[in-house]
Short mmCIF file of C-alpha atoms in Angstrom, two decimals:
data_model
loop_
_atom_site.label_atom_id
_atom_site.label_comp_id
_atom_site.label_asym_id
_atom_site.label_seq_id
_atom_site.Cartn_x
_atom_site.Cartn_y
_atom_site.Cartn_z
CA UNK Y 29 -36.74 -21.60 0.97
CA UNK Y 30 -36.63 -18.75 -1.74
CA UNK Y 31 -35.54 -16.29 0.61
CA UNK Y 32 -32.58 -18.00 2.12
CA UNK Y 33 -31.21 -18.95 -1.41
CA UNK Y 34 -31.45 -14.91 -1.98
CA UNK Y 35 -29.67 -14.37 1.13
CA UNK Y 36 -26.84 -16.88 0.10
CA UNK Y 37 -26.51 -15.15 -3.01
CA UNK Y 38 -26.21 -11.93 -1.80
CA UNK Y 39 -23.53 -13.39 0.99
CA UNK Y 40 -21.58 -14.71 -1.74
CA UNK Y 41 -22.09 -11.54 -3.97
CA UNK Y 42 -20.97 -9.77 -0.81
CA UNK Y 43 -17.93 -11.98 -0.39
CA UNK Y 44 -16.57 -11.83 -3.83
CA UNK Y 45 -16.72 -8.03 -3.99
CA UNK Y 46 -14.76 -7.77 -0.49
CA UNK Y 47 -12.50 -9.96 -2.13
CA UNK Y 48 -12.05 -7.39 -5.46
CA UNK Y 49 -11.98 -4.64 -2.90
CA UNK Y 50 -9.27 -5.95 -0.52
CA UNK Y 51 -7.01 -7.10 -3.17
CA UNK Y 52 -6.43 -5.43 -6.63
CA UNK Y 53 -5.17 -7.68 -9.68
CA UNK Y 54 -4.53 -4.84 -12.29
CA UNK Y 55 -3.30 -1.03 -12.26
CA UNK Y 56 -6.45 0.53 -13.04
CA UNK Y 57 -8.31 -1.53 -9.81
CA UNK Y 58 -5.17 -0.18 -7.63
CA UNK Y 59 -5.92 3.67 -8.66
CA UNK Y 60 -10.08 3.17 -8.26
CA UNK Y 61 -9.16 1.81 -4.85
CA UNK Y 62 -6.47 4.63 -4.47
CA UNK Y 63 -8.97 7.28 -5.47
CA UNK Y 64 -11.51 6.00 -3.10
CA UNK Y 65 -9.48 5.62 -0.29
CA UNK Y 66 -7.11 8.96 -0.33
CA UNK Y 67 -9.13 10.92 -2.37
CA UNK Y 68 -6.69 10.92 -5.50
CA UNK Y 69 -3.71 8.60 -7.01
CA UNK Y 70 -0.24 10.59 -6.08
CA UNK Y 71 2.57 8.88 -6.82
CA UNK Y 72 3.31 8.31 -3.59
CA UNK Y 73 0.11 6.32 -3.37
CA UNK Y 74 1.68 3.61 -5.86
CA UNK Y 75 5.18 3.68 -3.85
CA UNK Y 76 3.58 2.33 -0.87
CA UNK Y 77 1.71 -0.22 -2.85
CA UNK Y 78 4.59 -1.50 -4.07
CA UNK Y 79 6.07 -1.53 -0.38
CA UNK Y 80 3.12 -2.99 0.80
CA UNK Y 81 3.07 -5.95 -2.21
CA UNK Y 82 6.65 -6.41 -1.64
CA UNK Y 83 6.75 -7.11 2.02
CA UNK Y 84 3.48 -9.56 1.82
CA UNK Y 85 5.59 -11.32 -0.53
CA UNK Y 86 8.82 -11.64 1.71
CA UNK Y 87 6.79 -12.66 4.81
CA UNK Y 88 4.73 -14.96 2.62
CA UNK Y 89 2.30 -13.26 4.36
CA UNK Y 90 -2.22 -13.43 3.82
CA UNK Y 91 -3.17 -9.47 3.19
CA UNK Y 92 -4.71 -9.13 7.06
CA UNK Y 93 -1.78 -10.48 8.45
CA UNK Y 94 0.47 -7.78 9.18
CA UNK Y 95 0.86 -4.73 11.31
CA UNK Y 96 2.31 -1.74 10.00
CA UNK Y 97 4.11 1.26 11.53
CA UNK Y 98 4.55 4.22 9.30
CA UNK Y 99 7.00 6.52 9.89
CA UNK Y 100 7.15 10.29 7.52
CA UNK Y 101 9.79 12.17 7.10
CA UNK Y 102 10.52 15.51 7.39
CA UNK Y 103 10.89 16.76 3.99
CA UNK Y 104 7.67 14.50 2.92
CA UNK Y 105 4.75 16.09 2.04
CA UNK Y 106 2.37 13.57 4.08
CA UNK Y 107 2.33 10.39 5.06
CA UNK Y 108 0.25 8.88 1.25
CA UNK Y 109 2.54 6.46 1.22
CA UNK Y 110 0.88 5.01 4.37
CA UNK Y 111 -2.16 4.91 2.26
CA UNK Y 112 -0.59 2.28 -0.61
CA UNK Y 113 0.70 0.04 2.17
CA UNK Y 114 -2.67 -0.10 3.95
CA UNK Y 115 -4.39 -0.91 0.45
CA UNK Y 116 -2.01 -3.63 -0.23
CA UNK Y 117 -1.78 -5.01 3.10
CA UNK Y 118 -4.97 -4.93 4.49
CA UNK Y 119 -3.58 -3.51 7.93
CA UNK Y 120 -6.40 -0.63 9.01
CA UNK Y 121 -6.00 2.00 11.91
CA UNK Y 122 -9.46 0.91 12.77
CA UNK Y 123 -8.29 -2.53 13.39
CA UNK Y 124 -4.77 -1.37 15.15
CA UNK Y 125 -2.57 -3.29 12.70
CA UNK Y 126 -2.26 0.35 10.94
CA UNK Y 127 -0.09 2.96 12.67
CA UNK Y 128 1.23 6.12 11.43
CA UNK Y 129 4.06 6.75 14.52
CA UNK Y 130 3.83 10.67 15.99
CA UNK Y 131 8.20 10.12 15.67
CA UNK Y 132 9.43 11.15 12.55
CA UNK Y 133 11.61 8.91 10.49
CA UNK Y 134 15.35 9.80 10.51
CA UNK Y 135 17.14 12.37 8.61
CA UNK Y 136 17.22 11.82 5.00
CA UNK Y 137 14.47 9.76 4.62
CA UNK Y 138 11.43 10.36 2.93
CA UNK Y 139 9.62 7.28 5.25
CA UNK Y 140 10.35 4.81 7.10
CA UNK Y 141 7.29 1.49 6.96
CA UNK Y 142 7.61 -1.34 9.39
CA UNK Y 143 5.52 -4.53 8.98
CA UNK Y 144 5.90 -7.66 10.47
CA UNK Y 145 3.63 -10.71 9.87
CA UNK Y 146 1.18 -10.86 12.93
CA UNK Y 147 1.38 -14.98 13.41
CA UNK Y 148 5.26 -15.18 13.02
CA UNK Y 149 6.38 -11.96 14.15
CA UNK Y 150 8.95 -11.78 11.81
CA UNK Y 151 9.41 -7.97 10.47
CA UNK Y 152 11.01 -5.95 7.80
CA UNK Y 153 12.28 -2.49 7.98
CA UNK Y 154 11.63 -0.32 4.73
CA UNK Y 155 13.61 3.23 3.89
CA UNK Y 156 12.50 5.55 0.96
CA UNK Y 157 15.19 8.24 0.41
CA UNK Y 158 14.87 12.04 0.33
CA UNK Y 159 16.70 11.36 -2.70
CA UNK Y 160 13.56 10.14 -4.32
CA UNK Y 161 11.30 13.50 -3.54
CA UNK Y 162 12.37 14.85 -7.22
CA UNK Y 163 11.87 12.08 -9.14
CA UNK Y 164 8.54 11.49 -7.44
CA UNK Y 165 7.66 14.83 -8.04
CA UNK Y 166 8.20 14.57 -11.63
CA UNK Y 167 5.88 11.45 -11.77
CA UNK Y 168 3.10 13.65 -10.10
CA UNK Y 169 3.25 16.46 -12.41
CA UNK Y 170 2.01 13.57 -15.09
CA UNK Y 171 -1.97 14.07 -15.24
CA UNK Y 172 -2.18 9.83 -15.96
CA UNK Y 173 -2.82 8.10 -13.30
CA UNK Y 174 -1.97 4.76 -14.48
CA UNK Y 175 1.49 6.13 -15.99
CA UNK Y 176 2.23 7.46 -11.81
CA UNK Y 177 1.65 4.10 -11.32
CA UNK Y 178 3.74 2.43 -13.83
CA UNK Y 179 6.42 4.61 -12.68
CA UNK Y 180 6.52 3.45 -9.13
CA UNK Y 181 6.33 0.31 -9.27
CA UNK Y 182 9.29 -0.10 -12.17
CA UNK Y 183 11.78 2.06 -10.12
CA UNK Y 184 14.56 0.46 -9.43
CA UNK Y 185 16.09 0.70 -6.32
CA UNK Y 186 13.06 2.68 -4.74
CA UNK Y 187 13.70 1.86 -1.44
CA UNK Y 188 15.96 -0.15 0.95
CA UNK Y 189 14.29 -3.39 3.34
CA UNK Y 190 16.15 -4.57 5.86
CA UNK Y 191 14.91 -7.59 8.09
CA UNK Y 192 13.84 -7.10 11.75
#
């Protein structure tokens, strides 16, 4: 009897950390989870939180229940922001709801991220700017983490979303 009590416990220890893990509530749990997944906090880390937060709102969406198409551009320096959606969202290349497209995203943009919810199939279509590159840069050459942060996620007008 002792032993399957422990092994409760530890299922619902196990449960409430995946819980903590999948979904941040405050800045500093979004840049441990940033760190740990991409290996630092860039700022573009934080813009595709916000994308990612933004577009589970819309959809009214569960984090696990979209699919997500990522799209760089050009001029960007890699695809991080990928890496903010997918901790927001929950979508994971190992589970195919995570896909960063070979294509590149059109002229001008710094990325193009397509979700749509995976039980309605309703999608929206999200454009980050080249025009953004130096401001984002600026935010990067801050050594605080949490202040990259702040900044991303209080720009206005960061990117475009267009339904699907």
């Amino acid at each position: 009897m002792r032993s399957t009590s422990w092994i409760a416990v530890l299922a619902l220890l196990g449960a409430v950390l995946f819980t903590a893990l999948g979904q941040a509530e405050s800045p500093e749990e979004w840049i441990r989870l940033g760190i740990r997944l991409h290996g630092g906090f860039v700022a573009l880390v934080p813009v595709g939180i916000r994308i990612g937060l933004d577009a589970l709102e819309r959809l009214k969406a569960a984090p696990g229940g979209v699919s997500v198409t990522f799209l760089t551009g050009e001029k960007a320096p890699c695809p991080c922001i990928a890496d903010g959606v997918m901790l927001a969202t929950r979508a994971s290349p190992g589970q195919g709801t995570l896909q960063v497209a070979q294509s590149k995203a059109p002229a001008g943009l710094l990325a193009v991220v397509l979700i749509r919810d995976r039980k309605t199939g309703v999608g929206l279509r999200y454009r980050v700017s080249e025009g953004w590159a130096a401001r984002i840069a600026e935010w990067n050459r801050n050594p605080d983490p949490l202040e990259r942060y702040r900044a991303a996620m209080a720009a206005v007008g960061l990117f475009e979303v267009t339904e699907e």
